[in-house]
Amino acid sequence: MIAAVEKLADFPKMGRAVPEAEGREDVRELIYQDYRILYLIQPERLFVVAVIHGSQDLSRKENKPWDDGWWQIP
């Protein structure tokens, strides 16, 4: 899993767009075995915002991991 995430440094758009992110191109995911690695692309930075089991349904969650804002740099 770590090796897969490390590749994002060179290829940040190698993951697919997250369907639950409703067209946001900055929210992407890598699939690793049974897990979804959700990440957010920002200028000069990339943040892994969640690692969840693939069976979890994000569409029913009110607060999405990429909307929490903990990753924002002032």
mmCIF file of N, CA and C in Angstrom:
data_model
loop_
_atom_site.group_PDB
_atom_site.id
_atom_site.type_symbol
_atom_site.label_atom_id
_atom_site.label_comp_id
_atom_site.label_asym_id
_atom_site.label_seq_id
_atom_site.Cartn_x
_atom_site.Cartn_y
_atom_site.Cartn_z
ATOM 1 N N MET A 1 0.833 -1.188 0.000
ATOM 2 C CA MET A 1 0.000 0.000 0.000
ATOM 3 C C MET A 1 0.881 1.257 0.000
ATOM 4 N N ILE A 2 1.922 1.255 0.808
ATOM 5 C CA ILE A 2 2.810 2.420 0.880
ATOM 6 C C ILE A 2 3.474 2.669 -0.457
ATOM 7 N N ALA A 3 3.929 1.625 -1.120
ATOM 8 C CA ALA A 3 4.577 1.781 -2.425
ATOM 9 C C ALA A 3 3.616 2.375 -3.446
ATOM 10 N N ALA A 4 2.362 1.970 -3.390
ATOM 11 C CA ALA A 4 1.358 2.513 -4.314
ATOM 12 C C ALA A 4 1.166 4.005 -4.083
ATOM 13 N N VAL A 5 1.096 4.409 -2.821
ATOM 14 C CA VAL A 5 0.906 5.826 -2.492
ATOM 15 C C VAL A 5 2.144 6.637 -2.861
ATOM 16 N N GLU A 6 3.314 6.079 -2.679
ATOM 17 C CA GLU A 6 4.539 6.809 -3.018
ATOM 18 C C GLU A 6 4.617 7.154 -4.493
ATOM 19 N N LYS A 7 4.011 6.360 -5.357
ATOM 20 C CA LYS A 7 4.005 6.643 -6.798
ATOM 21 C C LYS A 7 3.234 7.919 -7.117
ATOM 22 N N LEU A 8 2.333 8.317 -6.224
ATOM 23 C CA LEU A 8 1.544 9.530 -6.456
ATOM 24 C C LEU A 8 2.403 10.788 -6.505
ATOM 25 N N ALA A 9 3.564 10.761 -5.880
ATOM 26 C CA ALA A 9 4.456 11.930 -5.910
ATOM 27 C C ALA A 9 4.828 12.278 -7.354
ATOM 28 N N ASP A 10 5.008 11.272 -8.186
ATOM 29 C CA ASP A 10 5.375 11.501 -9.584
ATOM 30 C C ASP A 10 4.168 11.495 -10.525
ATOM 31 N N PHE A 11 3.119 10.792 -10.139
ATOM 32 C CA PHE A 11 1.949 10.646 -10.998
ATOM 33 C C PHE A 11 0.663 10.888 -10.197
ATOM 34 N N PRO A 12 0.404 12.127 -9.783
ATOM 35 C CA PRO A 12 -0.737 12.401 -8.902
ATOM 36 C C PRO A 12 -2.102 12.078 -9.506
ATOM 37 N N LYS A 13 -2.210 12.059 -10.816
ATOM 38 C CA LYS A 13 -3.511 11.782 -11.426
ATOM 39 C C LYS A 13 -3.652 10.330 -11.874
ATOM 40 N N MET A 14 -2.785 9.456 -11.358
ATOM 41 C CA MET A 14 -2.882 8.056 -11.777
ATOM 42 C C MET A 14 -4.110 7.363 -11.190
ATOM 43 N N GLY A 15 -4.640 7.872 -10.110
ATOM 44 C CA GLY A 15 -5.865 7.315 -9.550
ATOM 45 C C GLY A 15 -7.071 7.830 -10.311
ATOM 46 N N ARG A 16 -8.191 7.176 -10.089
ATOM 47 C CA ARG A 16 -9.404 7.609 -10.787
ATOM 48 C C ARG A 16 -10.136 8.673 -9.979
ATOM 49 N N ALA A 17 -11.002 9.416 -10.656
ATOM 50 C CA ALA A 17 -11.850 10.383 -9.966
ATOM 51 C C ALA A 17 -12.813 9.612 -9.068
ATOM 52 N N VAL A 18 -13.120 10.162 -7.914
ATOM 53 C CA VAL A 18 -14.011 9.510 -6.954
ATOM 54 C C VAL A 18 -15.459 9.819 -7.348
ATOM 55 N N PRO A 19 -16.257 8.788 -7.641
ATOM 56 C CA PRO A 19 -17.636 9.039 -8.073
ATOM 57 C C PRO A 19 -18.443 9.854 -7.070
ATOM 58 N N GLU A 20 -18.246 9.629 -5.783
ATOM 59 C CA GLU A 20 -19.002 10.345 -4.756
ATOM 60 C C GLU A 20 -18.588 11.810 -4.616
ATOM 61 N N ALA A 21 -17.494 12.199 -5.247
ATOM 62 C CA ALA A 21 -17.015 13.581 -5.161
ATOM 63 C C ALA A 21 -17.698 14.487 -6.185
ATOM 64 N N GLU A 22 -18.626 13.959 -6.935
ATOM 65 C CA GLU A 22 -19.469 14.734 -7.845
ATOM 66 C C GLU A 22 -18.707 15.684 -8.757
ATOM 67 N N GLY A 23 -17.820 15.122 -9.564
ATOM 68 C CA GLY A 23 -17.126 15.892 -10.585
ATOM 69 C C GLY A 23 -15.895 16.656 -10.143
ATOM 70 N N ARG A 24 -15.519 16.545 -8.879
ATOM 71 C CA ARG A 24 -14.304 17.237 -8.419
ATOM 72 C C ARG A 24 -13.079 16.472 -8.897
ATOM 73 N N GLU A 25 -12.300 17.098 -9.742
ATOM 74 C CA GLU A 25 -11.101 16.452 -10.283
ATOM 75 C C GLU A 25 -9.944 16.415 -9.283
ATOM 76 N N ASP A 26 -10.032 17.196 -8.214
ATOM 77 C CA ASP A 26 -8.958 17.219 -7.224
ATOM 78 C C ASP A 26 -9.078 16.086 -6.209
ATOM 79 N N VAL A 27 -10.190 15.381 -6.211
ATOM 80 C CA VAL A 27 -10.404 14.250 -5.303
ATOM 81 C C VAL A 27 -10.294 12.976 -6.128
ATOM 82 N N ARG A 28 -9.324 12.148 -5.780
ATOM 83 C CA ARG A 28 -9.063 10.940 -6.553
ATOM 84 C C ARG A 28 -8.868 9.761 -5.612
ATOM 85 N N GLU A 29 -8.790 8.568 -6.189
ATOM 86 C CA GLU A 29 -8.583 7.390 -5.365
ATOM 87 C C GLU A 29 -7.743 6.352 -6.081
ATOM 88 N N LEU A 30 -6.997 5.621 -5.280
ATOM 89 C CA LEU A 30 -6.289 4.428 -5.733
ATOM 90 C C LEU A 30 -6.995 3.238 -5.109
ATOM 91 N N ILE A 31 -7.107 2.172 -5.859
ATOM 92 C CA ILE A 31 -7.650 0.938 -5.316
ATOM 93 C C ILE A 31 -6.462 0.037 -4.994
ATOM 94 N N TYR A 32 -6.408 -0.429 -3.763
ATOM 95 C CA TYR A 32 -5.351 -1.347 -3.352
ATOM 96 C C TYR A 32 -6.015 -2.525 -2.643
ATOM 97 N N GLN A 33 -5.988 -3.667 -3.283
ATOM 98 C CA GLN A 33 -6.669 -4.858 -2.786
ATOM 99 C C GLN A 33 -8.128 -4.515 -2.479
ATOM 100 N N ASP A 34 -8.571 -4.642 -1.244
ATOM 101 C CA ASP A 34 -9.973 -4.357 -0.900
ATOM 102 C C ASP A 34 -10.186 -2.935 -0.388
ATOM 103 N N TYR A 35 -9.206 -2.053 -0.549
ATOM 104 C CA TYR A 35 -9.264 -0.718 0.048
ATOM 105 C C TYR A 35 -9.254 0.380 -1.002
ATOM 106 N N ARG A 36 -9.863 1.493 -0.630
ATOM 107 C CA ARG A 36 -9.836 2.709 -1.425
ATOM 108 C C ARG A 36 -8.962 3.720 -0.684
ATOM 109 N N ILE A 37 -7.951 4.213 -1.353
ATOM 110 C CA ILE A 37 -7.079 5.245 -0.792
ATOM 111 C C ILE A 37 -7.531 6.554 -1.422
ATOM 112 N N LEU A 38 -8.208 7.374 -0.647
ATOM 113 C CA LEU A 38 -8.753 8.633 -1.143
ATOM 114 C C LEU A 38 -7.735 9.746 -0.914
ATOM 115 N N TYR A 39 -7.484 10.520 -1.939
ATOM 116 C CA TYR A 39 -6.505 11.602 -1.790
ATOM 117 C C TYR A 39 -6.977 12.852 -2.501
ATOM 118 N N LEU A 40 -6.419 13.954 -2.065
ATOM 119 C CA LEU A 40 -6.776 15.275 -2.550
ATOM 120 C C LEU A 40 -5.536 15.921 -3.161
ATOM 121 N N ILE A 41 -5.661 16.378 -4.379
ATOM 122 C CA ILE A 41 -4.553 17.039 -5.065
ATOM 123 C C ILE A 41 -4.680 18.541 -4.863
ATOM 124 N N GLN A 42 -3.646 19.133 -4.315
ATOM 125 C CA GLN A 42 -3.574 20.576 -4.115
ATOM 126 C C GLN A 42 -2.284 21.072 -4.777
ATOM 127 N N PRO A 43 -2.202 22.355 -5.110
ATOM 128 C CA PRO A 43 -0.946 22.864 -5.670
ATOM 129 C C PRO A 43 0.204 22.595 -4.693
ATOM 130 N N GLU A 44 1.224 21.970 -5.180
ATOM 131 C CA GLU A 44 2.438 21.693 -4.404
ATOM 132 C C GLU A 44 2.273 20.608 -3.338
ATOM 133 N N ARG A 45 1.064 20.070 -3.156
ATOM 134 C CA ARG A 45 0.846 19.062 -2.105
ATOM 135 C C ARG A 45 -0.182 18.039 -2.549
ATOM 136 N N LEU A 46 -0.106 16.888 -1.928
ATOM 137 C CA LEU A 46 -1.097 15.847 -2.112
ATOM 138 C C LEU A 46 -1.395 15.287 -0.729
ATOM 139 N N PHE A 47 -2.659 15.162 -0.380
ATOM 140 C CA PHE A 47 -3.052 14.685 0.946
ATOM 141 C C PHE A 47 -3.853 13.397 0.829
ATOM 142 N N VAL A 48 -3.445 12.371 1.538
ATOM 143 C CA VAL A 48 -4.274 11.184 1.673
ATOM 144 C C VAL A 48 -5.290 11.525 2.754
ATOM 145 N N VAL A 49 -6.570 11.565 2.379
ATOM 146 C CA VAL A 49 -7.600 11.991 3.324
ATOM 147 C C VAL A 49 -8.312 10.822 3.983
ATOM 148 N N ALA A 50 -8.212 9.624 3.399
ATOM 149 C CA ALA A 50 -8.851 8.455 4.014
ATOM 150 C C ALA A 50 -8.382 7.177 3.339
ATOM 151 N N VAL A 51 -8.353 6.130 4.114
ATOM 152 C CA VAL A 51 -8.169 4.775 3.600
ATOM 153 C C VAL A 51 -9.361 4.000 4.143
ATOM 154 N N ILE A 52 -10.218 3.568 3.247
ATOM 155 C CA ILE A 52 -11.444 2.903 3.681
ATOM 156 C C ILE A 52 -11.596 1.563 2.972
ATOM 157 N N HIS A 53 -12.355 0.679 3.568
ATOM 158 C CA HIS A 53 -12.652 -0.598 2.927
ATOM 159 C C HIS A 53 -13.566 -0.333 1.741
ATOM 160 N N GLY A 54 -13.355 -1.062 0.682
ATOM 161 C CA GLY A 54 -14.122 -0.861 -0.539
ATOM 162 C C GLY A 54 -15.618 -1.084 -0.390
ATOM 163 N N SER A 55 -16.030 -1.787 0.649
ATOM 164 C CA SER A 55 -17.458 -2.050 0.841
ATOM 165 C C SER A 55 -18.191 -0.867 1.482
ATOM 166 N N GLN A 56 -17.451 0.125 1.989
ATOM 167 C CA GLN A 56 -18.106 1.283 2.601
ATOM 168 C C GLN A 56 -18.780 2.138 1.539
ATOM 169 N N ASP A 57 -19.961 2.621 1.845
ATOM 170 C CA ASP A 57 -20.726 3.457 0.931
ATOM 171 C C ASP A 57 -20.587 4.920 1.345
ATOM 172 N N LEU A 58 -19.737 5.652 0.648
ATOM 173 C CA LEU A 58 -19.524 7.068 0.962
ATOM 174 C C LEU A 58 -20.701 7.943 0.546
ATOM 175 N N SER A 59 -21.507 7.488 -0.387
ATOM 176 C CA SER A 59 -22.604 8.325 -0.870
ATOM 177 C C SER A 59 -23.631 8.592 0.236
ATOM 178 N N ARG A 60 -23.691 7.740 1.243
ATOM 179 C CA ARG A 60 -24.645 7.928 2.339
ATOM 180 C C ARG A 60 -24.087 8.752 3.487
ATOM 181 N N LYS A 61 -22.784 9.033 3.459
ATOM 182 C CA LYS A 61 -22.182 9.831 4.527
ATOM 183 C C LYS A 61 -22.414 11.310 4.255
ATOM 184 N N GLU A 62 -22.841 12.023 5.277
ATOM 185 C CA GLU A 62 -23.080 13.456 5.124
ATOM 186 C C GLU A 62 -21.761 14.218 4.971
ATOM 187 N N ASN A 63 -20.778 13.904 5.798
ATOM 188 C CA ASN A 63 -19.470 14.557 5.742
ATOM 189 C C ASN A 63 -18.488 13.659 5.005
ATOM 190 N N LYS A 64 -18.039 14.145 3.881
ATOM 191 C CA LYS A 64 -17.073 13.386 3.089
ATOM 192 C C LYS A 64 -15.658 13.675 3.592
ATOM 193 N N PRO A 65 -14.750 12.719 3.502
ATOM 194 C CA PRO A 65 -13.387 12.933 4.016
ATOM 195 C C PRO A 65 -12.671 14.139 3.400
ATOM 196 N N TRP A 66 -12.932 14.434 2.148
ATOM 197 C CA TRP A 66 -12.256 15.549 1.478
ATOM 198 C C TRP A 66 -12.878 16.894 1.838
ATOM 199 N N ASP A 67 -13.999 16.922 2.517
ATOM 200 C CA ASP A 67 -14.645 18.175 2.901
ATOM 201 C C ASP A 67 -14.343 18.610 4.330
ATOM 202 N N ASP A 68 -13.648 17.792 5.108
ATOM 203 C CA ASP A 68 -13.397 18.105 6.514
ATOM 204 C C ASP A 68 -12.513 19.336 6.708
ATOM 205 N N GLY A 69 -11.590 19.569 5.800
ATOM 206 C CA GLY A 69 -10.749 20.760 5.861
ATOM 207 C C GLY A 69 -9.557 20.687 6.784
ATOM 208 N N TRP A 70 -9.321 19.556 7.457
ATOM 209 C CA TRP A 70 -8.167 19.449 8.365
ATOM 210 C C TRP A 70 -6.850 19.597 7.618
ATOM 211 N N TRP A 71 -6.858 19.320 6.351
ATOM 212 C CA TRP A 71 -5.637 19.331 5.550
ATOM 213 C C TRP A 71 -5.283 20.717 5.031
ATOM 214 N N GLN A 72 -6.167 21.689 5.197
ATOM 215 C CA GLN A 72 -5.906 23.025 4.653
ATOM 216 C C GLN A 72 -4.743 23.697 5.380
ATOM 217 N N ILE A 73 -3.856 24.251 4.603
ATOM 218 C CA ILE A 73 -2.692 24.975 5.132
ATOM 219 C C ILE A 73 -3.025 26.472 5.089
ATOM 220 N N PRO A 74 -2.947 27.171 6.220
ATOM 221 C CA PRO A 74 -3.262 28.614 6.217
ATOM 222 C C PRO A 74 -2.269 29.418 5.384
#
